CSV table of C-alpha atoms and ligand atoms in Angstrom, one decimal:
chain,number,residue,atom,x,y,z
A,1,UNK,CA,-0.9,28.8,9.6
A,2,UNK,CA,0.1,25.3,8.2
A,3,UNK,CA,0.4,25.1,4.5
A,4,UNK,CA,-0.8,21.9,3.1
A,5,UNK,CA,-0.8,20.7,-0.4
A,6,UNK,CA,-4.5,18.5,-1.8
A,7,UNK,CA,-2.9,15.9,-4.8
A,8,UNK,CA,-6.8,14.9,-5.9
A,9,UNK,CA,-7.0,11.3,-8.2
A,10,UNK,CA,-10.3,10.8,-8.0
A,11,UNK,CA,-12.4,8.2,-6.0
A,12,UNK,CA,-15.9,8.1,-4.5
A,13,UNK,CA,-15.3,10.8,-2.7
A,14,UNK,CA,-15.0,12.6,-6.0
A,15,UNK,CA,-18.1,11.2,-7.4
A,16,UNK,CA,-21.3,11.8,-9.0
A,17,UNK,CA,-24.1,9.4,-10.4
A,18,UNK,CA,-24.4,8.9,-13.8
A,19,UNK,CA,-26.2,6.6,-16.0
A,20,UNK,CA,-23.2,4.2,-15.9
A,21,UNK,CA,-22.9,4.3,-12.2
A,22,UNK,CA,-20.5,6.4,-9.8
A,23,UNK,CA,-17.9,8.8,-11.8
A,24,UNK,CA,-15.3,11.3,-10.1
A,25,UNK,CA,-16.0,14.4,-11.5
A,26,UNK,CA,-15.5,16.4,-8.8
A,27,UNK,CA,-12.0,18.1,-8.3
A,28,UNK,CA,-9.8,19.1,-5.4
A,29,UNK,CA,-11.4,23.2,-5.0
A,30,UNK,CA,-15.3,21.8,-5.0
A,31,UNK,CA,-14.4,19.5,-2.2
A,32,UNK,CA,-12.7,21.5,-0.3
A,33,UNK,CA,-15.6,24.5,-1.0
A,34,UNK,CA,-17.9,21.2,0.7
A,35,UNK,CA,-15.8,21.4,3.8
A,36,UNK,CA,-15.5,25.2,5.1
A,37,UNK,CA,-14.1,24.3,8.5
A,38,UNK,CA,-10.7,23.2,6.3
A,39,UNK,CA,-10.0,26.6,5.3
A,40,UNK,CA,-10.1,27.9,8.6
A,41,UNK,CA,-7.1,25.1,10.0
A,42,UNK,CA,-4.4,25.6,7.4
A,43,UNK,CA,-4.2,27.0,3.4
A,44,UNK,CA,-4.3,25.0,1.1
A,45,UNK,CA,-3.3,24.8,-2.6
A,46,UNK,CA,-5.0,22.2,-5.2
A,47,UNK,CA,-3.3,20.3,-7.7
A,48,UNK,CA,-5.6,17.9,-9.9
A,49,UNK,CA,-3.4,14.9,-10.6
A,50,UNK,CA,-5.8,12.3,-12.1
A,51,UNK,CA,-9.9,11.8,-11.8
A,52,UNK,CA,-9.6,8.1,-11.9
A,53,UNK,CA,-12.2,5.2,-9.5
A,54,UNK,CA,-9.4,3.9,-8.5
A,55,UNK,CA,-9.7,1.1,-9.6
A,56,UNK,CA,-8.0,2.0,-12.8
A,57,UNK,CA,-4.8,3.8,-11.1
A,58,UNK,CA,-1.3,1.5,-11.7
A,59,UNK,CA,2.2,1.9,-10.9
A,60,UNK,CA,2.6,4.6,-13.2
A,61,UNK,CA,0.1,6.9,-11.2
A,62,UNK,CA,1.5,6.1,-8.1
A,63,UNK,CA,5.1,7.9,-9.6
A,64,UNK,CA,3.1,10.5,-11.0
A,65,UNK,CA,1.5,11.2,-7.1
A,66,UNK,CA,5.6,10.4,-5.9
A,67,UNK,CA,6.8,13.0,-8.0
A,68,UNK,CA,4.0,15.6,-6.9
A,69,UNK,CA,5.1,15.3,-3.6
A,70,UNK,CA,8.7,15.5,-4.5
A,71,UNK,CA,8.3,18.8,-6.9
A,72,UNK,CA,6.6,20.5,-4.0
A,73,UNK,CA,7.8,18.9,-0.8
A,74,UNK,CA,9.7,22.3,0.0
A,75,UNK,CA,6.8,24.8,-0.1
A,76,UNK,CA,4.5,22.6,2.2
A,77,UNK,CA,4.5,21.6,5.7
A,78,UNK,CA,1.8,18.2,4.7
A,79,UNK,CA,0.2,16.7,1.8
A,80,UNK,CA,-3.4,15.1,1.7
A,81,UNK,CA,-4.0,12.9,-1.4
A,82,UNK,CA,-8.2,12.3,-2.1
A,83,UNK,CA,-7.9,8.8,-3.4
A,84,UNK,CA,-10.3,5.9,-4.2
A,85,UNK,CA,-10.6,3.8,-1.4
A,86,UNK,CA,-10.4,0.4,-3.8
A,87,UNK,CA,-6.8,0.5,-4.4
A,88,UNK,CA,-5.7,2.7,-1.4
A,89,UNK,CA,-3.7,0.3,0.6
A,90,UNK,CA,-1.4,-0.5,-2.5
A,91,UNK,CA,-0.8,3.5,-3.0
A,92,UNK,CA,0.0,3.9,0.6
A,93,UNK,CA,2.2,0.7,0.5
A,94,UNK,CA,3.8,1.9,-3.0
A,95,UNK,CA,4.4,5.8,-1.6
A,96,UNK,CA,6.0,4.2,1.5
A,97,UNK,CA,8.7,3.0,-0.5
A,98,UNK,CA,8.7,6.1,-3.2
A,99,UNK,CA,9.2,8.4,-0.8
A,100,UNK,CA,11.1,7.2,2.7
A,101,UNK,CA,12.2,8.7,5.9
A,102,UNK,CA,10.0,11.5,5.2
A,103,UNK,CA,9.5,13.7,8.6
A,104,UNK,CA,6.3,15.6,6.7
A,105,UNK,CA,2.8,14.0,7.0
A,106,UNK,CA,1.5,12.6,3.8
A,107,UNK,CA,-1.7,11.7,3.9
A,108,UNK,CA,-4.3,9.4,2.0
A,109,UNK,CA,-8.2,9.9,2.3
A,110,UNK,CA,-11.0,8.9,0.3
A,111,UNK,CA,-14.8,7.9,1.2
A,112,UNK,CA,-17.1,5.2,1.2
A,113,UNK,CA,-19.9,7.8,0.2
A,114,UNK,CA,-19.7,11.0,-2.3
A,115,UNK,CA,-19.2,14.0,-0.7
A,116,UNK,CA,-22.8,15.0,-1.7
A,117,UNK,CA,-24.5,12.5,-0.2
A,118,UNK,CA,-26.5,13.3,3.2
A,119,UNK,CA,-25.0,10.6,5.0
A,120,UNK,CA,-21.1,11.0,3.7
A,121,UNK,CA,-17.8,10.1,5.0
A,122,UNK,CA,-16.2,12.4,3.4
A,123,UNK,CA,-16.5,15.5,5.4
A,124,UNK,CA,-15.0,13.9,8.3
A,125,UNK,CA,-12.5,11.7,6.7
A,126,UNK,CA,-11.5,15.2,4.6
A,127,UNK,CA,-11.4,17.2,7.8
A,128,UNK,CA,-9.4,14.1,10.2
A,129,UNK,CA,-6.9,14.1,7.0
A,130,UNK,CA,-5.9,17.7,7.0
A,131,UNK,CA,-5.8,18.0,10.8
A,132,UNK,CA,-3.5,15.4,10.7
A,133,UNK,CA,-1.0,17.1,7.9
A,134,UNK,CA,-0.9,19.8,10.7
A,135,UNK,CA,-0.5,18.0,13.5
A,136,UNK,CA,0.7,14.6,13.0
A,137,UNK,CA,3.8,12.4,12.7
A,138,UNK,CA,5.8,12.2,9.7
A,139,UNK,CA,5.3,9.5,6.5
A,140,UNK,CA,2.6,8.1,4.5
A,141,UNK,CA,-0.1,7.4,6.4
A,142,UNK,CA,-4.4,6.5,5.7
A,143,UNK,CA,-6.5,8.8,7.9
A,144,UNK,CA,-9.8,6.8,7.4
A,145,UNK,CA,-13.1,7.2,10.0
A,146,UNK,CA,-11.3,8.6,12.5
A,147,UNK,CA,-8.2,6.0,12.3
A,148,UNK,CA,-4.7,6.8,11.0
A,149,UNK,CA,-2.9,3.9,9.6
A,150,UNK,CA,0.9,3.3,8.7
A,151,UNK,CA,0.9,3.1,5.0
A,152,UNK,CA,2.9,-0.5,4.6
A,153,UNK,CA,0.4,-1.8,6.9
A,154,UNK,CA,-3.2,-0.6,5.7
A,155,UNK,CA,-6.1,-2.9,3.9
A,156,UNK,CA,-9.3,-2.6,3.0
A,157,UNK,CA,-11.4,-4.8,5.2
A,158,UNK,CA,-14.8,-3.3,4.6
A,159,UNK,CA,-16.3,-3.1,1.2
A,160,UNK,CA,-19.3,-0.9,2.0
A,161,UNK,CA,-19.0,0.6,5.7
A,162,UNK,CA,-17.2,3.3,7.0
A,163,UNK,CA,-14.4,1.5,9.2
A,164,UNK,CA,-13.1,0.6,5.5
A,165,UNK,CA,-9.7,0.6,6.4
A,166,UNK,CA,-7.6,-2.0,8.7
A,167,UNK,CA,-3.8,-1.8,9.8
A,168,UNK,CA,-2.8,-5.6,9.9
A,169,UNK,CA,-0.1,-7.0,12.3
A,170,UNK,CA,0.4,-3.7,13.6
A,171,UNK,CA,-1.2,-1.1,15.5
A,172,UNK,CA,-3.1,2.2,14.8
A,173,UNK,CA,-0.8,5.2,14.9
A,174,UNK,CA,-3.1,7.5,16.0
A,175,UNK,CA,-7.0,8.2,16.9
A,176,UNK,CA,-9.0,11.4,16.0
A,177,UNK,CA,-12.2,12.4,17.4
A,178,UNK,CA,-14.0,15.3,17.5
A,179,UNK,CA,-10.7,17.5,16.0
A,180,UNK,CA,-8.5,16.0,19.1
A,181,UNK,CA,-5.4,13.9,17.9
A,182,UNK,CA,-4.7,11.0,20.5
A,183,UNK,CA,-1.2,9.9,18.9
A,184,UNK,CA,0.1,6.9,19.9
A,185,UNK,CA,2.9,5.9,17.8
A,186,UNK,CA,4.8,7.6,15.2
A,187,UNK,CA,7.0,6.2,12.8
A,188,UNK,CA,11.0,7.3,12.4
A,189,UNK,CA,12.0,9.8,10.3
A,190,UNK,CA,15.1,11.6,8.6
A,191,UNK,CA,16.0,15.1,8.6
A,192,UNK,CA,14.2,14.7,4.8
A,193,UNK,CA,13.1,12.6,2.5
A,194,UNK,CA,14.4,9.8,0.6
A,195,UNK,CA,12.6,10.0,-2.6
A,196,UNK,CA,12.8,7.2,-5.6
A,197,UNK,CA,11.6,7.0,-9.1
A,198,UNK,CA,11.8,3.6,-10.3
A,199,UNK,CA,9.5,0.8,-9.9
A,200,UNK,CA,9.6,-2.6,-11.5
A,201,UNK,CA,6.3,-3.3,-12.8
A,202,UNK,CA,6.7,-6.8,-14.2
A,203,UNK,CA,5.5,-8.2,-11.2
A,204,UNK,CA,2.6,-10.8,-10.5
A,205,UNK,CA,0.4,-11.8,-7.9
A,206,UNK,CA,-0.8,-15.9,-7.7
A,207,UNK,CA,-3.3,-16.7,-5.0
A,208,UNK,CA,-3.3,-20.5,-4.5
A,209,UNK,CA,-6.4,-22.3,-4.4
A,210,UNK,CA,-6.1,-26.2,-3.5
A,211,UNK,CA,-4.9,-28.1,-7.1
A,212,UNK,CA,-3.5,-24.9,-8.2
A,213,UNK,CA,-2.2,-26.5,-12.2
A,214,UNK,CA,1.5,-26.2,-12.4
A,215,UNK,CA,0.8,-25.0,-15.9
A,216,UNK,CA,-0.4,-21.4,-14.1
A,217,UNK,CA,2.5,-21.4,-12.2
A,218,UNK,CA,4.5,-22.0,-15.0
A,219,UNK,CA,2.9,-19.1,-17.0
A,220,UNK,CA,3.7,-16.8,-14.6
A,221,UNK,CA,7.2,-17.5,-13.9
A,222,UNK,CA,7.5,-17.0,-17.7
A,223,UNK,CA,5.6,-13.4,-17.7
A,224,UNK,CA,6.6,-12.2,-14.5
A,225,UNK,CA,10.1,-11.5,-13.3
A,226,UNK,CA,8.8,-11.2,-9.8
A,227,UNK,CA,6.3,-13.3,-8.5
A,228,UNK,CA,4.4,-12.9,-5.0
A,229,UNK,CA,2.9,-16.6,-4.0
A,230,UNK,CA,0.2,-16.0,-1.5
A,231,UNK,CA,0.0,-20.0,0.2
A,232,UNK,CA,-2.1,-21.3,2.9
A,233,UNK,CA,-1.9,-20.9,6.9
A,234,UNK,CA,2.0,-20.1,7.8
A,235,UNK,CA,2.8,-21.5,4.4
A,236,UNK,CA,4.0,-23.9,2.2
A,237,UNK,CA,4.1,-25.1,-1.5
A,238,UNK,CA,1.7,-27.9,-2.2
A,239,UNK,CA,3.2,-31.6,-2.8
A,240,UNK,CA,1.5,-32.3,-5.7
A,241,UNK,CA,1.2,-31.3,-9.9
A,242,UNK,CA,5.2,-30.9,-9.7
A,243,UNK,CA,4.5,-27.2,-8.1
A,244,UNK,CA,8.4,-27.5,-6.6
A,245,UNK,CA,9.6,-28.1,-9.9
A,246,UNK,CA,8.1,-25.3,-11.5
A,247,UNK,CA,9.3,-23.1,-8.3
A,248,UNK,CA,12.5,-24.3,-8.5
A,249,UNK,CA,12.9,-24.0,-12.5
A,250,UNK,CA,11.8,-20.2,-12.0
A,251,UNK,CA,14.4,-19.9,-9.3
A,252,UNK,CA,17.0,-20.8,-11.7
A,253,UNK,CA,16.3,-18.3,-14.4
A,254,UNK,CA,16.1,-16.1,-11.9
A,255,UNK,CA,13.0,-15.0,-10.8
A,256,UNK,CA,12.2,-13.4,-7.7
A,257,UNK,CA,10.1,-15.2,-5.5
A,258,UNK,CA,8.3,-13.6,-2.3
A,259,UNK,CA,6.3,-16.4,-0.4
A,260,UNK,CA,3.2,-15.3,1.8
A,261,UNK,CA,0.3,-16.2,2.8
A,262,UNK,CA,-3.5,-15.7,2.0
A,263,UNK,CA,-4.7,-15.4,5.8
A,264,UNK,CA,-4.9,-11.6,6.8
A,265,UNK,CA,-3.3,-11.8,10.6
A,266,UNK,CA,0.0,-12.7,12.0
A,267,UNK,CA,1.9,-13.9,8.7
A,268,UNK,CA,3.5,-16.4,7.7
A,269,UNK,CA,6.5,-18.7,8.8
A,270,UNK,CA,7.9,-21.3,6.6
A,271,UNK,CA,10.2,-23.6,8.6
A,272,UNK,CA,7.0,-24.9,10.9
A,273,UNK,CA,5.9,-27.1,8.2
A,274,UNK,CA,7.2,-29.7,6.1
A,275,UNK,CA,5.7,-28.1,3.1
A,276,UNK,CA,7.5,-24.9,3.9
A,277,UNK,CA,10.5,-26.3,5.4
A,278,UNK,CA,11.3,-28.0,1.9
A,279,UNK,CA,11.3,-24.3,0.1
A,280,UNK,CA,12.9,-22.4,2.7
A,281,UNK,CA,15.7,-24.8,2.7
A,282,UNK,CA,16.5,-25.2,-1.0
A,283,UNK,CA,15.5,-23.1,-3.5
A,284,UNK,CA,16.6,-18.9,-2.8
A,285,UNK,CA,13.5,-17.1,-2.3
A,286,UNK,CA,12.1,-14.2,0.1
A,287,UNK,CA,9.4,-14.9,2.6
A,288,UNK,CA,6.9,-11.9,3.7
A,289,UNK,CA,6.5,-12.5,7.4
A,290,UNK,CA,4.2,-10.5,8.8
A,291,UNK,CA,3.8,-7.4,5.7
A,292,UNK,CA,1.0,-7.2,3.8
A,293,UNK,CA,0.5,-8.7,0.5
A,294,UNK,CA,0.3,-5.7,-0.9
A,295,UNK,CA,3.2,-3.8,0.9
A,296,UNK,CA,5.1,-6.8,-0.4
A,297,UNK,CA,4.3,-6.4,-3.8
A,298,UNK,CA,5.1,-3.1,-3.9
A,299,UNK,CA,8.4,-3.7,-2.6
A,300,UNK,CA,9.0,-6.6,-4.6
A,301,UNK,CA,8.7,-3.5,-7.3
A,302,UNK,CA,10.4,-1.2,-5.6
A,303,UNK,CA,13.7,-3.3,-4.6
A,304,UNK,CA,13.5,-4.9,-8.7
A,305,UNK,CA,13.4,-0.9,-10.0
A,306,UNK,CA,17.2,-1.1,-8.4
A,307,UNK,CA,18.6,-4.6,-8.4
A,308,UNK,CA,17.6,-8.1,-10.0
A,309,UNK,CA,20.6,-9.6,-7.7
A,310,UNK,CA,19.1,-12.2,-5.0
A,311,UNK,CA,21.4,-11.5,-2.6
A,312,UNK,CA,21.1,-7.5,-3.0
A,313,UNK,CA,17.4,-8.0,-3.3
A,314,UNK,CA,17.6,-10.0,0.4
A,315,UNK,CA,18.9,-7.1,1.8
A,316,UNK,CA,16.7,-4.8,0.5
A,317,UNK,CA,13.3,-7.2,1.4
A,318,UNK,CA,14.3,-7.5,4.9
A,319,UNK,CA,15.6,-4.4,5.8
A,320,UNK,CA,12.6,-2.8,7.7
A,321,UNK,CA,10.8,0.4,5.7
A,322,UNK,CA,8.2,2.3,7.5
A,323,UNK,CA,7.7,-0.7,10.0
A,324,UNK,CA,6.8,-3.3,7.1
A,325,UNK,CA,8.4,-6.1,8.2
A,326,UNK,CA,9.2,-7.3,11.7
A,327,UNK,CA,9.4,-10.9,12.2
A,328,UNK,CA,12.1,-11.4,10.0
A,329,UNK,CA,15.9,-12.5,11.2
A,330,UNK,CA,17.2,-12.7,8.1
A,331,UNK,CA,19.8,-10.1,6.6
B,401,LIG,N1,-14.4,2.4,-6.6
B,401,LIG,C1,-14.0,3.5,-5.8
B,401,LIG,C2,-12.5,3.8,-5.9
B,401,LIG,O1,-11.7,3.1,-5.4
B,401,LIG,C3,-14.4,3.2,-4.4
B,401,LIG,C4,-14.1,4.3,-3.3
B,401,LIG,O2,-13.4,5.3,-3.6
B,401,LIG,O3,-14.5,4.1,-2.2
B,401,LIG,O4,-12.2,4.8,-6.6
């Protein structure tokens, strides 16, 4: 029998209703004591990591749940994280590039209902997620209503219904239904595990919005020392406010810039545009392709926990990890 380890950190799926609204107070034994059938497909042991919504998990969680993995990857064949559906994608996308090359399933699942509810996600999504550390292809990966996704390429597309989880510009690995694993694709591994501790957490997020005020741009090219730009369509830097020269100033002191863009499918591709064509050409920055915002942030951190070097940087961004990034020529 398979031996799999359960990292719990909370979640919906871990919740209960209190006066304040939903709390996980649940841990890893009571929802696996939920879910019999589990116990008859592998053993399990149960470590407790955090009982956060996770909305409140950071960086610092996600090398807490890196170093779990990495202090027991020996004595287990899988891992299966219960996780908070909120902030799932950006775990998946950190632990991607935490942990790389990794030939064992780890998994990420979580509900859109408690367990305890009649009409719950969670037994199946519980259930798909350890069949899969049995049976499936190596890596971090979301098993999510009946769906597995590659870790750098998951979102959460769906507030409220089950099919919470998307994989953008890329397809599913892998369908489960009714206990049978239809795999399609699996993503290359190593003989073992690559694993890193560092993450550079002085990173920001800006989401333009038409007349973005240089002075916001300017802020955060002073607090940040990596700054992700989500733009519009294939993307571009607005014309107006002086944007270019507060890009461009940033640049100089020598921020790390990752352009993107805001629209969820197919990515972006600055030289179709003037507006993009101007950046690409003249000021040193990275552009995202077809990743997801939040794979790229995380390895915007990832890359900055080694090197603050563009050109070293450059090589790091493009070079493909888990499938991430595909459109891009540049080395
Ligand atoms: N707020 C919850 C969380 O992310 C939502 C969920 O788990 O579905 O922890």
């Amino acid at each position: 029998m398979k031996r799999i380890l359960m990292i719990g950190t909370g979640g919906t799926i871990a919740s209960d209703i209190t006066p304040e609204g939903l709390v996980p107070e649940l841990n890893t034994e009571q929802l696996l004591a939920a879910v019999p059938r589990i116990g008859e497909m592998c053993r399990v042991d149960c470590i407790q990591l955090y009982a956060l919504d996770s909305t409140n998990l950071r960086p610092e969680h996600w090398l807490g749940i890196a170093r779990a993995v990495r202090a027991h990857y020996a004595d287990y064949d899988g891992f299966v994280i219960s996780h908070g559906t909120d902030t799932m994608a950006y775990t998946a996308a950190a632990l991607s590039y935490l942990i790389q090359d990794c030939p064992k399933p780890i998994v990420l699942t979580g509900a859109q209902k408690p367990i305890w509810f009649d009409s719950t996600d969670s037994k199946r999504n519980l259930t798909d997620a350890f069949l899969y550390a049995c049976r499936g292809g190596g890596g971090v990966q979301i098993v999510f209503n009946g769906k597995v996704i590659l870790g750098t390429r998951a979102r959460k597309t769906y507030s409220k219904s089950f099919q919470a989880f998307s994989s953008v510009n890329y397809p599913d690995l892998a369908v489960i239904q009714d206990e049978h694993l239809l795999q399609y694709l699996t993503c290359s591994a190593g003989a073992a595990p690559v694993f890193y501790d560092a993450l550079e957490t002085n990173v920001g997020l800006l989401k333009l919005i038409p007349g973005t005020d240089r002075a916001l741009l300017d802020f955060m090219l002073d607090r940040y020392a990596g700054l992700v730009i989500e733009s519009f369509g294939v993307g571009g830097l607005p014309e107006y406010n002086d944007l270019y020269e507060s890009l461009r100033s940033g640049v100089e002191r020598g921020r790390l810039i990752v352009m993107t863009t805001q629209v969820p499918n197919e990515g972006s591709d600055l030289t179709v545009y003037h507006v993009g064509v101007r950046l690409k050409s003249t000021l040193r920055l990275l552009e995202a392709y077809d990743m997801t915002t939040e794979a790229a942030v995380c390895k915007l951190m990832w890359l900055m926990g080694q090197t603050r070097d563009f050109r070293a940087a450059e090589q790091l961004f493009y070079r493909p990890v888990a499938q991430d990034i595909l459109y891009a020529t540049e080395t």
